[in-house]
Amino acid sequence: MLINNLALQHGFRTYNTILSDAKAFLALLQEEQVFQEPCLDRIAEIESEVEQTGTYWQSFDELAYGAKLAWRNSTRCVGRSYWNSLEVRDRRSLNQAEEIFEALVEHLRLCTNGGRIKSLATVFAPQEPGKPGIRIWNDQLIRYAGYRQPDGSVVGDPKYVEFTELVQRMGWKGGEGTPFDILPIVIQMPNQRPKLFELPRDAVLEVPIQHPDYSWFAELGLKWHALPAICNMMLEIGGVQYTAAPFSGWYMGTEIAARNFADENRYNLLPVVAKRMGLDTRYDHSLWRDRAIVELNVAVLYSFRRAGVTMVDHHSETRRFVQFEKSEALAGRTTYADWGWIVPPISGSTTPVFHRNYENVELKPNFFSQPDPWRQFASHKKSDCPFGH
Ligand code: ARG
């Protein structure tokens, strides 16, 4: 029973599951003609490796194509038309938190590429049978702290209040207390204590936000980071689980302007923008929120373009998505999608995806969510902090 629980907790799966997933993956590679040679030998090789070790080591080509497929199969992502241009860095040999951190910094620099953002995934060692995997505790490599004030309000990103308090208990001295302090990175190697690392300033590109017509907009002092870099998802390829495989690309404007800046439980800027625009915020029917959210989106797209940082708008990107569906159909594949995630959070019906139906089917390889390793500690008091600080 105990063994079973541990096994479940650490994602330990039977040889049969791994083998059948591996076979399905190799068949898929065959079907898509990724390799020239038939893969019968490879199956035999994997079989004996799984028998001896409980898992197997993928070739670079398997890993790289598998990561591309994981992106192609991500039903919540509207940007999947670029799946085949994903660059994959193999960092499976690293086994120290310090080395992983260096690789993350390198990832940020390579992906940012001076503003001409590339799609990039860095893959660390997979989870071994019966052991926890490598985990990056942050949900994204670049995120802003949220500081709870005595009056209950928050300076920064309210979404990260818990995480900010956690890293403070772990010894983070905190940033300057601005609304845009970059959180430190927390890396946990299997069966070790998590370690904190501070990102070098020059590895993080940020864009100050201004508006093409409203000069007062810059006075709001807003900015956002150029890269969305998700680092808490598990990349699963052919039965192998990569618990640390950060990936990043470029933003669609609405992610920042219509959600991060606009959501009431994030930066909640619509009332602020509406007031500066001189709108009547007393009545819902004046549509002050709608008018403010459009101008916020105009500002974000304009600012990224001016700064020479890659960003897409929701009209071109959803049109490109429909193109992607067509090219997938030509290749004999159905495009599965999560409608509620594909349709942009503003102007839905003005985009083609709004008028289409999608079936949401989960294929593998894919990126999966995994439980936050730190949730269990999040409510601890400083006195019983598990990290000995
Ligand atoms: N929506 C998330 C954010 O605002 C990022 C999700 C990934 N987005 C992307 N364009 N790859 O940070």
mmCIF file of C-alpha atoms and ligand atoms in Angstrom:
data_model
loop_
_atom_site.group_PDB
_atom_site.id
_atom_site.type_symbol
_atom_site.label_atom_id
_atom_site.label_comp_id
_atom_site.label_asym_id
_atom_site.label_seq_id
_atom_site.Cartn_x
_atom_site.Cartn_y
_atom_site.Cartn_z
ATOM 1 C CA MET A 1 0.000 0.000 0.000
ATOM 2 C CA LEU A 2 2.763 2.379 1.017
ATOM 3 C CA ILE A 3 4.694 1.486 -2.129
ATOM 4 C CA ASN A 4 1.594 2.130 -4.178
ATOM 5 C CA ASN A 5 1.065 5.548 -2.672
ATOM 6 C CA LEU A 6 4.676 6.535 -3.173
ATOM 7 C CA ALA A 7 4.547 5.249 -6.692
ATOM 8 C CA LEU A 8 1.461 7.307 -7.450
ATOM 9 C CA GLN A 9 2.915 10.388 -5.837
ATOM 10 C CA HIS A 10 6.022 10.161 -7.957
ATOM 11 C CA GLY A 11 4.219 9.315 -11.151
ATOM 12 C CA PHE A 12 5.682 5.809 -11.203
ATOM 13 C CA ARG A 13 4.049 3.863 -13.980
ATOM 14 C CA THR A 14 4.254 0.247 -14.986
ATOM 15 C CA TYR A 15 6.605 -1.004 -17.658
ATOM 16 C CA ASN A 16 3.596 -1.808 -19.777
ATOM 17 C CA THR A 17 2.331 1.758 -19.782
ATOM 18 C CA ILE A 18 5.734 3.120 -20.708
ATOM 19 C CA LEU A 19 6.223 0.501 -23.408
ATOM 20 C CA SER A 20 2.840 0.965 -25.005
ATOM 21 C CA ASP A 21 3.265 4.756 -24.952
ATOM 22 C CA ALA A 22 6.727 4.372 -26.471
ATOM 23 C CA LYS A 23 5.377 2.145 -29.228
ATOM 24 C CA ALA A 24 2.532 4.524 -30.022
ATOM 25 C CA PHE A 25 5.029 7.383 -30.209
ATOM 26 C CA LEU A 26 7.390 5.502 -32.530
ATOM 27 C CA ALA A 27 4.462 4.577 -34.761
ATOM 28 C CA LEU A 28 3.552 8.257 -34.934
ATOM 29 C CA LEU A 29 7.128 9.175 -35.903
ATOM 30 C CA GLN A 30 6.969 6.506 -38.587
ATOM 31 C CA GLU A 31 3.656 7.828 -39.860
ATOM 32 C CA GLU A 32 4.973 11.367 -40.070
ATOM 33 C CA GLN A 33 8.157 10.066 -41.688
ATOM 34 C CA VAL A 34 10.463 11.735 -39.219
ATOM 35 C CA PHE A 35 13.232 9.165 -39.669
ATOM 36 C CA GLN A 36 14.320 7.308 -42.768
ATOM 37 C CA GLU A 37 14.969 3.903 -41.199
ATOM 38 C CA PRO A 38 12.221 1.607 -39.959
ATOM 39 C CA CYS A 39 12.063 1.659 -36.175
ATOM 40 C CA LEU A 40 11.767 -2.071 -35.413
ATOM 41 C CA ASP A 41 15.286 -2.143 -33.990
ATOM 42 C CA ARG A 42 14.517 0.874 -31.886
ATOM 43 C CA ILE A 43 11.466 -0.810 -30.379
ATOM 44 C CA ALA A 44 13.529 -3.842 -29.393
ATOM 45 C CA GLU A 45 16.159 -1.565 -27.896
ATOM 46 C CA ILE A 46 13.585 0.353 -25.861
ATOM 47 C CA GLU A 47 11.977 -2.869 -24.715
ATOM 48 C CA SER A 48 15.158 -4.201 -23.219
ATOM 49 C CA GLU A 49 16.090 -0.847 -21.693
ATOM 50 C CA VAL A 50 12.680 -0.513 -20.037
ATOM 51 C CA GLU A 51 12.966 -4.075 -18.747
ATOM 52 C CA GLN A 52 16.315 -3.332 -17.141
ATOM 53 C CA THR A 53 15.822 0.214 -15.876
ATOM 54 C CA GLY A 54 12.077 0.902 -15.829
ATOM 55 C CA THR A 55 12.485 3.678 -18.364
ATOM 56 C CA TYR A 56 14.460 4.579 -21.492
ATOM 57 C CA TRP A 57 16.631 7.401 -22.776
ATOM 58 C CA GLN A 58 15.276 9.115 -25.872
ATOM 59 C CA SER A 59 17.457 10.126 -28.796
ATOM 60 C CA PHE A 60 17.786 13.840 -29.441
ATOM 61 C CA ASP A 61 15.605 13.517 -32.550
ATOM 62 C CA GLU A 62 12.873 11.734 -30.611
ATOM 63 C CA LEU A 63 12.995 14.411 -27.935
ATOM 64 C CA ALA A 64 13.010 17.324 -30.374
ATOM 65 C CA TYR A 65 10.191 16.043 -32.563
ATOM 66 C CA GLY A 66 8.254 14.905 -29.497
ATOM 67 C CA ALA A 67 8.381 18.432 -28.059
ATOM 68 C CA LYS A 68 7.084 19.842 -31.339
ATOM 69 C CA LEU A 69 4.214 17.346 -31.270
ATOM 70 C CA ALA A 70 3.451 18.289 -27.670
ATOM 71 C CA TRP A 71 3.009 21.867 -28.810
ATOM 72 C CA ARG A 72 0.914 20.844 -31.819
ATOM 73 C CA ASN A 73 -1.357 18.879 -29.477
ATOM 74 C CA SER A 74 -1.855 21.704 -26.952
ATOM 75 C CA THR A 75 -5.537 22.395 -27.439
ATOM 76 C CA ARG A 76 -5.490 25.657 -25.459
ATOM 77 C CA CYS A 77 -2.818 27.266 -27.647
ATOM 78 C CA VAL A 78 -3.888 29.491 -30.527
ATOM 79 C CA GLY A 79 -0.281 29.914 -31.724
ATOM 80 C CA ARG A 80 0.270 26.318 -32.758
ATOM 81 C CA SER A 81 0.776 27.015 -36.449
ATOM 82 C CA TYR A 82 4.464 27.534 -35.624
ATOM 83 C CA TRP A 83 4.856 24.116 -33.976
ATOM 84 C CA ASN A 84 7.395 22.873 -36.482
ATOM 85 C CA SER A 85 9.748 25.788 -35.873
ATOM 86 C CA LEU A 86 10.214 25.047 -32.170
ATOM 87 C CA GLU A 87 13.890 24.898 -31.225
ATOM 88 C CA VAL A 88 14.738 22.318 -28.599
ATOM 89 C CA ARG A 89 17.772 22.427 -26.317
ATOM 90 C CA ASP A 90 18.784 19.165 -24.730
ATOM 91 C CA ARG A 91 20.015 19.779 -21.171
ATOM 92 C CA ARG A 92 19.244 16.323 -19.811
ATOM 93 C CA SER A 93 22.784 15.856 -18.509
ATOM 94 C CA LEU A 94 22.517 18.594 -15.841
ATOM 95 C CA ASN A 95 22.147 17.423 -12.262
ATOM 96 C CA GLN A 96 22.850 20.482 -10.086
ATOM 97 C CA ALA A 97 20.333 23.227 -9.377
ATOM 98 C CA GLU A 98 23.059 25.818 -10.149
ATOM 99 C CA GLU A 99 23.602 24.356 -13.623
ATOM 100 C CA ILE A 100 19.876 24.276 -14.274
ATOM 101 C CA PHE A 101 19.649 27.919 -13.299
ATOM 102 C CA GLU A 102 22.469 28.838 -15.696
ATOM 103 C CA ALA A 103 20.621 26.983 -18.456
ATOM 104 C CA LEU A 104 17.447 28.944 -17.652
ATOM 105 C CA VAL A 105 19.281 32.250 -17.952
ATOM 106 C CA GLU A 106 20.748 31.092 -21.246
ATOM 107 C CA HIS A 107 17.251 30.051 -22.338
ATOM 108 C CA LEU A 108 15.937 33.559 -21.657
ATOM 109 C CA ARG A 109 18.751 35.181 -23.633
ATOM 110 C CA LEU A 110 18.454 32.853 -26.618
ATOM 111 C CA CYS A 111 14.678 33.049 -26.763
ATOM 112 C CA THR A 112 14.567 36.843 -26.339
ATOM 113 C CA ASN A 113 17.103 37.223 -29.146
ATOM 114 C CA GLY A 114 17.193 41.013 -28.827
ATOM 115 C CA GLY A 115 13.413 41.260 -29.327
ATOM 116 C CA ARG A 116 13.120 38.963 -32.357
ATOM 117 C CA ILE A 117 11.693 36.233 -30.155
ATOM 118 C CA LYS A 118 12.192 32.564 -31.065
ATOM 119 C CA SER A 119 10.112 29.612 -29.893
ATOM 120 C CA LEU A 120 12.338 27.577 -27.649
ATOM 121 C CA ALA A 121 12.107 24.680 -25.211
ATOM 122 C CA THR A 122 14.886 23.580 -22.865
ATOM 123 C CA VAL A 123 14.510 20.022 -21.649
ATOM 124 C CA PHE A 124 16.049 18.783 -18.395
ATOM 125 C CA ALA A 125 16.425 15.177 -17.242
ATOM 126 C CA PRO A 126 13.215 13.135 -17.158
ATOM 127 C CA GLN A 127 11.705 11.775 -13.987
ATOM 128 C CA GLU A 128 13.244 8.451 -12.946
ATOM 129 C CA PRO A 129 11.054 5.575 -11.768
ATOM 130 C CA GLY A 130 10.129 5.841 -8.103
ATOM 131 C CA LYS A 131 11.747 9.262 -7.666
ATOM 132 C CA PRO A 132 10.320 12.772 -7.831
ATOM 133 C CA GLY A 133 11.344 14.694 -10.942
ATOM 134 C CA ILE A 134 13.275 17.969 -11.198
ATOM 135 C CA ARG A 135 10.873 20.835 -10.510
ATOM 136 C CA ILE A 136 10.948 24.549 -11.129
ATOM 137 C CA TRP A 137 8.486 25.914 -8.561
ATOM 138 C CA ASN A 138 7.617 29.105 -10.466
ATOM 139 C CA ASP A 139 4.855 28.846 -13.056
ATOM 140 C CA GLN A 140 6.768 31.099 -15.450
ATOM 141 C CA LEU A 141 10.440 32.083 -15.495
ATOM 142 C CA ILE A 142 9.575 35.789 -15.484
ATOM 143 C CA ARG A 143 6.759 36.961 -13.192
ATOM 144 C CA TYR A 144 6.123 39.949 -10.962
ATOM 145 C CA ALA A 145 5.849 39.743 -7.186
ATOM 146 C CA GLY A 146 2.656 40.674 -5.370
ATOM 147 C CA TYR A 147 3.079 42.298 -1.948
ATOM 148 C CA ARG A 148 0.098 42.208 0.374
ATOM 149 C CA GLN A 149 -0.239 45.530 2.226
ATOM 150 C CA PRO A 150 -1.497 45.958 5.792
ATOM 151 C CA ASP A 151 -4.789 47.363 4.431
ATOM 152 C CA GLY A 152 -5.329 44.224 2.352
ATOM 153 C CA SER A 153 -4.500 45.785 -1.015
ATOM 154 C CA VAL A 154 -1.683 44.417 -3.180
ATOM 155 C CA VAL A 155 1.315 46.126 -4.769
ATOM 156 C CA GLY A 156 2.304 44.154 -7.878
ATOM 157 C CA ASP A 157 0.590 41.124 -9.345
ATOM 158 C CA PRO A 158 -2.059 39.784 -6.942
ATOM 159 C CA LYS A 159 -1.798 36.373 -8.594
ATOM 160 C CA TYR A 160 1.629 35.930 -7.015
ATOM 161 C CA VAL A 161 0.965 37.005 -3.424
ATOM 162 C CA GLU A 162 1.186 33.449 -2.101
ATOM 163 C CA PHE A 163 4.308 32.656 -4.090
ATOM 164 C CA THR A 164 5.914 35.952 -3.046
ATOM 165 C CA GLU A 165 5.264 35.215 0.639
ATOM 166 C CA LEU A 166 6.644 31.727 0.162
ATOM 167 C CA VAL A 167 9.951 32.885 -1.335
ATOM 168 C CA GLN A 168 10.209 35.569 1.348
ATOM 169 C CA ARG A 169 9.939 32.854 3.983
ATOM 170 C CA MET A 170 12.628 30.961 2.096
ATOM 171 C CA GLY A 171 14.971 33.895 2.481
ATOM 172 C CA TRP A 172 14.234 36.184 -0.490
ATOM 173 C CA LYS A 173 14.979 39.671 0.704
ATOM 174 C CA GLY A 174 12.340 40.955 -1.692
ATOM 175 C CA GLY A 175 12.643 43.419 -4.521
ATOM 176 C CA GLU A 176 12.308 47.156 -4.210
ATOM 177 C CA GLY A 177 8.571 46.968 -3.612
ATOM 178 C CA THR A 178 7.556 48.259 -7.045
ATOM 179 C CA PRO A 179 4.523 46.837 -8.891
ATOM 180 C CA PHE A 180 6.978 45.067 -11.218
ATOM 181 C CA ASP A 181 9.626 43.306 -9.093
ATOM 182 C CA ILE A 182 10.837 40.138 -10.777
ATOM 183 C CA LEU A 183 10.432 37.057 -8.604
ATOM 184 C CA PRO A 184 13.395 34.767 -7.928
ATOM 185 C CA ILE A 185 13.530 31.272 -9.446
ATOM 186 C CA VAL A 186 13.048 28.245 -7.191
ATOM 187 C CA ILE A 187 14.622 24.994 -8.366
ATOM 188 C CA GLN A 188 14.239 21.668 -6.636
ATOM 189 C CA MET A 189 16.365 18.674 -7.602
ATOM 190 C CA PRO A 190 14.960 15.198 -6.810
ATOM 191 C CA ASN A 191 14.899 14.551 -3.053
ATOM 192 C CA GLN A 192 16.756 17.789 -2.290
ATOM 193 C CA ARG A 193 15.799 21.092 -0.729
ATOM 194 C CA PRO A 194 14.641 23.786 -3.136
ATOM 195 C CA LYS A 195 17.138 26.550 -3.932
ATOM 196 C CA LEU A 196 16.514 30.211 -4.720
ATOM 197 C CA PHE A 197 18.144 32.097 -7.585
ATOM 198 C CA GLU A 198 17.892 35.736 -8.640
ATOM 199 C CA LEU A 199 17.669 36.391 -12.404
ATOM 200 C CA PRO A 200 20.272 38.817 -13.753
ATOM 201 C CA ARG A 201 18.514 42.044 -14.797
ATOM 202 C CA ASP A 202 19.952 41.993 -18.279
ATOM 203 C CA ALA A 203 18.456 38.567 -19.024
ATOM 204 C CA VAL A 204 14.933 39.985 -18.756
ATOM 205 C CA LEU A 205 13.662 42.194 -21.561
ATOM 206 C CA GLU A 206 10.745 44.439 -20.605
ATOM 207 C CA VAL A 207 8.619 46.858 -22.612
ATOM 208 C CA PRO A 208 7.358 50.162 -21.162
ATOM 209 C CA ILE A 209 3.737 50.771 -22.161
ATOM 210 C CA GLN A 210 2.597 53.926 -23.909
ATOM 211 C CA HIS A 211 -0.344 54.835 -26.124
ATOM 212 C CA PRO A 212 -0.115 56.240 -29.675
ATOM 213 C CA ASP A 213 -2.703 58.974 -28.968
ATOM 214 C CA TYR A 214 -2.915 59.421 -25.184
ATOM 215 C CA SER A 215 0.275 60.957 -23.868
ATOM 216 C CA TRP A 216 -0.883 60.471 -20.246
ATOM 217 C CA PHE A 217 -0.729 56.703 -20.712
ATOM 218 C CA ALA A 218 3.023 56.540 -20.093
ATOM 219 C CA GLU A 219 2.447 58.225 -16.709
ATOM 220 C CA LEU A 220 0.688 55.076 -15.504
ATOM 221 C CA GLY A 221 4.192 53.590 -15.349
ATOM 222 C CA LEU A 222 3.193 50.262 -16.844
ATOM 223 C CA LYS A 223 5.510 47.710 -18.401
ATOM 224 C CA TRP A 224 5.499 43.994 -19.134
ATOM 225 C CA HIS A 225 8.071 41.313 -19.818
ATOM 226 C CA ALA A 226 8.672 40.282 -23.417
ATOM 227 C CA LEU A 227 8.633 36.516 -22.818
ATOM 228 C CA PRO A 228 5.909 34.250 -21.585
ATOM 229 C CA ALA A 229 8.050 31.309 -20.377
ATOM 230 C CA ILE A 230 6.012 28.502 -18.854
ATOM 231 C CA CYS A 231 8.094 26.264 -16.620
ATOM 232 C CA ASN A 232 5.685 24.283 -14.436
ATOM 233 C CA MET A 233 4.235 21.881 -16.996
ATOM 234 C CA MET A 234 5.250 18.282 -17.594
ATOM 235 C CA LEU A 235 6.299 17.388 -21.112
ATOM 236 C CA GLU A 236 5.330 13.806 -21.840
ATOM 237 C CA ILE A 237 6.779 12.053 -24.867
ATOM 238 C CA GLY A 238 6.460 8.354 -25.615
ATOM 239 C CA GLY A 239 5.877 7.438 -21.971
ATOM 240 C CA VAL A 240 8.793 9.523 -20.696
ATOM 241 C CA GLN A 241 7.895 12.398 -18.356
ATOM 242 C CA TYR A 242 9.969 15.578 -18.365
ATOM 243 C CA THR A 243 8.888 17.398 -15.214
ATOM 244 C CA ALA A 244 11.140 20.367 -15.992
ATOM 245 C CA ALA A 245 10.949 21.467 -19.606
ATOM 246 C CA PRO A 246 10.433 25.234 -19.797
ATOM 247 C CA PHE A 247 9.203 26.606 -23.108
ATOM 248 C CA SER A 248 8.652 30.110 -24.362
ATOM 249 C CA GLY A 249 7.670 32.134 -27.389
ATOM 250 C CA TRP A 250 6.014 35.475 -27.950
ATOM 251 C CA TYR A 251 2.882 37.067 -26.581
ATOM 252 C CA MET A 252 -0.475 37.768 -28.170
ATOM 253 C CA GLY A 253 -1.394 41.305 -27.048
ATOM 254 C CA THR A 254 -4.651 40.303 -25.341
ATOM 255 C CA GLU A 255 -2.851 38.048 -22.852
ATOM 256 C CA ILE A 256 -1.287 41.096 -21.264
ATOM 257 C CA ALA A 257 -3.784 43.849 -22.060
ATOM 258 C CA ALA A 258 -7.114 42.038 -21.690
ATOM 259 C CA ARG A 259 -6.125 39.710 -18.845
ATOM 260 C CA ASN A 260 -2.960 40.518 -16.864
ATOM 261 C CA PHE A 261 -3.696 44.249 -16.838
ATOM 262 C CA ALA A 262 -7.495 44.095 -16.935
ATOM 263 C CA ASP A 263 -8.680 41.212 -14.733
ATOM 264 C CA GLU A 264 -10.075 42.411 -11.416
ATOM 265 C CA ASN A 265 -7.884 39.918 -9.588
ATOM 266 C CA ARG A 266 -4.746 40.942 -11.499
ATOM 267 C CA TYR A 267 -3.639 44.568 -12.097
ATOM 268 C CA ASN A 268 -7.288 45.708 -12.356
ATOM 269 C CA LEU A 269 -6.475 48.733 -14.522
ATOM 270 C CA LEU A 270 -9.777 49.322 -16.319
ATOM 271 C CA PRO A 271 -11.146 51.807 -13.752
ATOM 272 C CA VAL A 272 -7.833 53.697 -13.793
ATOM 273 C CA VAL A 273 -7.675 53.873 -17.593
ATOM 274 C CA ALA A 274 -11.378 54.750 -17.913
ATOM 275 C CA LYS A 275 -11.019 57.648 -15.458
ATOM 276 C CA ARG A 276 -8.032 59.031 -17.356
ATOM 277 C CA MET A 277 -10.061 58.721 -20.562
ATOM 278 C CA GLY A 278 -12.788 60.773 -18.924
ATOM 279 C CA LEU A 279 -15.415 58.044 -19.214
ATOM 280 C CA ASP A 280 -18.461 57.835 -17.011
ATOM 281 C CA THR A 281 -17.734 54.863 -14.768
ATOM 282 C CA ARG A 282 -21.009 55.146 -12.856
ATOM 283 C CA TYR A 283 -23.037 53.107 -15.300
ATOM 284 C CA ASP A 284 -22.311 49.721 -16.830
ATOM 285 C CA HIS A 285 -24.249 50.817 -19.898
ATOM 286 C CA SER A 286 -21.728 53.530 -20.738
ATOM 287 C CA LEU A 287 -19.458 50.591 -21.678
ATOM 288 C CA TRP A 288 -16.507 52.291 -19.992
ATOM 289 C CA ARG A 289 -14.857 48.920 -19.390
ATOM 290 C CA ASP A 290 -15.139 47.969 -23.044
ATOM 291 C CA ARG A 291 -13.744 51.287 -24.244
ATOM 292 C CA ALA A 292 -10.890 51.193 -21.744
ATOM 293 C CA ILE A 293 -9.951 47.590 -22.540
ATOM 294 C CA VAL A 294 -9.639 48.370 -26.257
ATOM 295 C CA GLU A 295 -7.302 51.299 -25.592
ATOM 296 C CA LEU A 296 -5.210 49.151 -23.239
ATOM 297 C CA ASN A 297 -4.848 46.632 -26.055
ATOM 298 C CA VAL A 298 -3.943 49.364 -28.527
ATOM 299 C CA ALA A 299 -1.263 50.581 -26.114
ATOM 300 C CA VAL A 300 0.307 47.157 -25.549
ATOM 301 C CA LEU A 301 0.470 46.279 -29.265
ATOM 302 C CA TYR A 302 1.822 49.732 -30.119
ATOM 303 C CA SER A 303 4.486 49.629 -27.393
ATOM 304 C CA PHE A 304 5.825 46.179 -28.294
ATOM 305 C CA ARG A 305 5.981 47.135 -31.960
ATOM 306 C CA ARG A 306 7.815 50.361 -31.145
ATOM 307 C CA ALA A 307 10.270 48.484 -28.947
ATOM 308 C CA GLY A 308 10.949 45.980 -31.741
ATOM 309 C CA VAL A 309 9.692 43.062 -29.632
ATOM 310 C CA THR A 310 7.732 40.272 -31.319
ATOM 311 C CA MET A 311 4.015 40.242 -30.492
ATOM 312 C CA VAL A 312 0.929 39.175 -32.429
ATOM 313 C CA ASP A 313 -2.562 40.650 -32.422
ATOM 314 C CA HIS A 314 -5.653 38.486 -31.981
ATOM 315 C CA HIS A 315 -7.035 39.121 -35.479
ATOM 316 C CA SER A 316 -3.992 37.911 -37.418
ATOM 317 C CA GLU A 317 -3.297 35.098 -34.994
ATOM 318 C CA THR A 318 -6.793 33.601 -35.091
ATOM 319 C CA ARG A 319 -6.794 33.823 -38.904
ATOM 320 C CA ARG A 320 -3.459 32.016 -38.905
ATOM 321 C CA PHE A 321 -4.985 29.384 -36.623
ATOM 322 C CA VAL A 322 -7.710 28.653 -39.182
ATOM 323 C CA GLN A 323 -4.956 28.321 -41.808
ATOM 324 C CA PHE A 324 -3.242 25.855 -39.492
ATOM 325 C CA GLU A 325 -6.448 23.824 -39.270
ATOM 326 C CA LYS A 326 -6.493 23.669 -43.059
ATOM 327 C CA SER A 327 -2.904 22.510 -43.378
ATOM 328 C CA GLU A 328 -3.511 19.931 -40.666
ATOM 329 C CA ALA A 329 -6.527 18.657 -42.568
ATOM 330 C CA LEU A 330 -4.380 18.319 -45.688
ATOM 331 C CA ALA A 331 -1.984 16.191 -43.662
ATOM 332 C CA GLY A 332 -4.958 14.027 -42.669
ATOM 333 C CA ARG A 333 -5.240 15.299 -39.106
ATOM 334 C CA THR A 334 -8.095 16.843 -37.129
ATOM 335 C CA THR A 335 -7.338 19.984 -35.143
ATOM 336 C CA TYR A 336 -8.641 19.619 -31.627
ATOM 337 C CA ALA A 337 -9.028 22.760 -29.571
ATOM 338 C CA ASP A 338 -10.419 24.215 -26.370
ATOM 339 C CA TRP A 339 -12.812 26.864 -27.752
ATOM 340 C CA GLY A 340 -12.867 28.927 -24.580
ATOM 341 C CA TRP A 341 -9.084 29.320 -24.733
ATOM 342 C CA ILE A 342 -8.767 29.807 -28.501
ATOM 343 C CA VAL A 343 -11.314 32.618 -28.765
ATOM 344 C CA PRO A 344 -9.606 35.836 -27.594
ATOM 345 C CA PRO A 345 -10.872 37.570 -24.430
ATOM 346 C CA ILE A 346 -11.916 40.674 -26.393
ATOM 347 C CA SER A 347 -13.792 41.055 -29.663
ATOM 348 C CA GLY A 348 -14.446 37.314 -29.851
ATOM 349 C CA SER A 349 -17.052 37.442 -32.592
ATOM 350 C CA THR A 350 -14.833 39.567 -34.844
ATOM 351 C CA THR A 351 -12.388 36.653 -35.118
ATOM 352 C CA PRO A 352 -12.998 33.561 -37.275
ATOM 353 C CA VAL A 353 -12.457 31.049 -34.447
ATOM 354 C CA PHE A 354 -15.541 32.305 -32.611
ATOM 355 C CA HIS A 355 -17.726 30.948 -35.424
ATOM 356 C CA ARG A 356 -16.194 27.492 -35.487
ATOM 357 C CA ASN A 357 -16.741 24.414 -33.370
ATOM 358 C CA TYR A 358 -13.917 22.409 -31.913
ATOM 359 C CA GLU A 359 -13.679 19.041 -30.312
ATOM 360 C CA ASN A 360 -11.300 19.020 -27.365
ATOM 361 C CA VAL A 361 -9.384 15.743 -27.451
ATOM 362 C CA GLU A 362 -6.177 15.204 -25.484
ATOM 363 C CA LEU A 363 -3.466 13.619 -27.636
ATOM 364 C CA LYS A 364 0.074 12.691 -26.646
ATOM 365 C CA PRO A 365 2.830 13.874 -26.669
ATOM 366 C CA ASN A 366 1.584 16.888 -24.760
ATOM 367 C CA PHE A 367 2.301 19.374 -21.995
ATOM 368 C CA PHE A 368 0.382 18.498 -18.844
ATOM 369 C CA SER A 369 -0.218 20.443 -15.682
ATOM 370 C CA GLN A 370 1.274 18.924 -12.537
ATOM 371 C CA PRO A 371 0.612 19.774 -8.887
ATOM 372 C CA ASP A 372 2.583 22.729 -7.486
ATOM 373 C CA PRO A 373 5.222 21.198 -5.197
ATOM 374 C CA TRP A 374 4.996 24.207 -2.868
ATOM 375 C CA ARG A 375 1.238 24.344 -2.222
ATOM 376 C CA GLN A 376 1.601 22.197 0.881
ATOM 377 C CA PHE A 377 3.942 24.798 2.407
ATOM 378 C CA ALA A 378 2.179 27.928 1.249
ATOM 379 C CA SER A 379 0.149 28.533 4.399
ATOM 380 C CA HIS A 380 2.956 27.801 6.899
ATOM 381 C CA LYS A 381 4.004 30.487 9.333
ATOM 382 C CA LYS A 382 7.604 31.680 9.284
ATOM 383 C CA SER A 383 8.241 29.721 12.465
ATOM 384 C CA ASP A 384 7.496 26.373 10.901
ATOM 385 C CA CYS A 385 9.027 27.031 7.526
ATOM 386 C CA PRO A 386 10.187 23.703 6.092
ATOM 387 C CA PHE A 387 13.399 25.095 4.629
ATOM 388 C CA GLY A 388 15.254 25.865 7.803
ATOM 389 C CA HIS A 389 15.391 29.636 7.408
HETATM 390 N N1 ARG B 1 -1.112 34.088 -20.696
HETATM 391 C C1 ARG B 1 0.152 33.903 -20.052
HETATM 392 C C2 ARG B 1 0.703 35.247 -19.577
HETATM 393 O O1 ARG B 1 0.068 36.237 -19.711
HETATM 394 C C3 ARG B 1 1.167 33.236 -20.982
HETATM 395 C C4 ARG B 1 0.739 31.924 -21.602
HETATM 396 C C5 ARG B 1 1.582 31.508 -22.799
HETATM 397 N N2 ARG B 1 1.476 32.456 -23.868
HETATM 398 C C6 ARG B 1 2.203 32.443 -24.998
HETATM 399 N N3 ARG B 1 2.007 33.396 -25.865
HETATM 400 N N4 ARG B 1 3.092 31.501 -25.246
HETATM 401 O O2 ARG B 1 1.800 35.367 -19.096
#
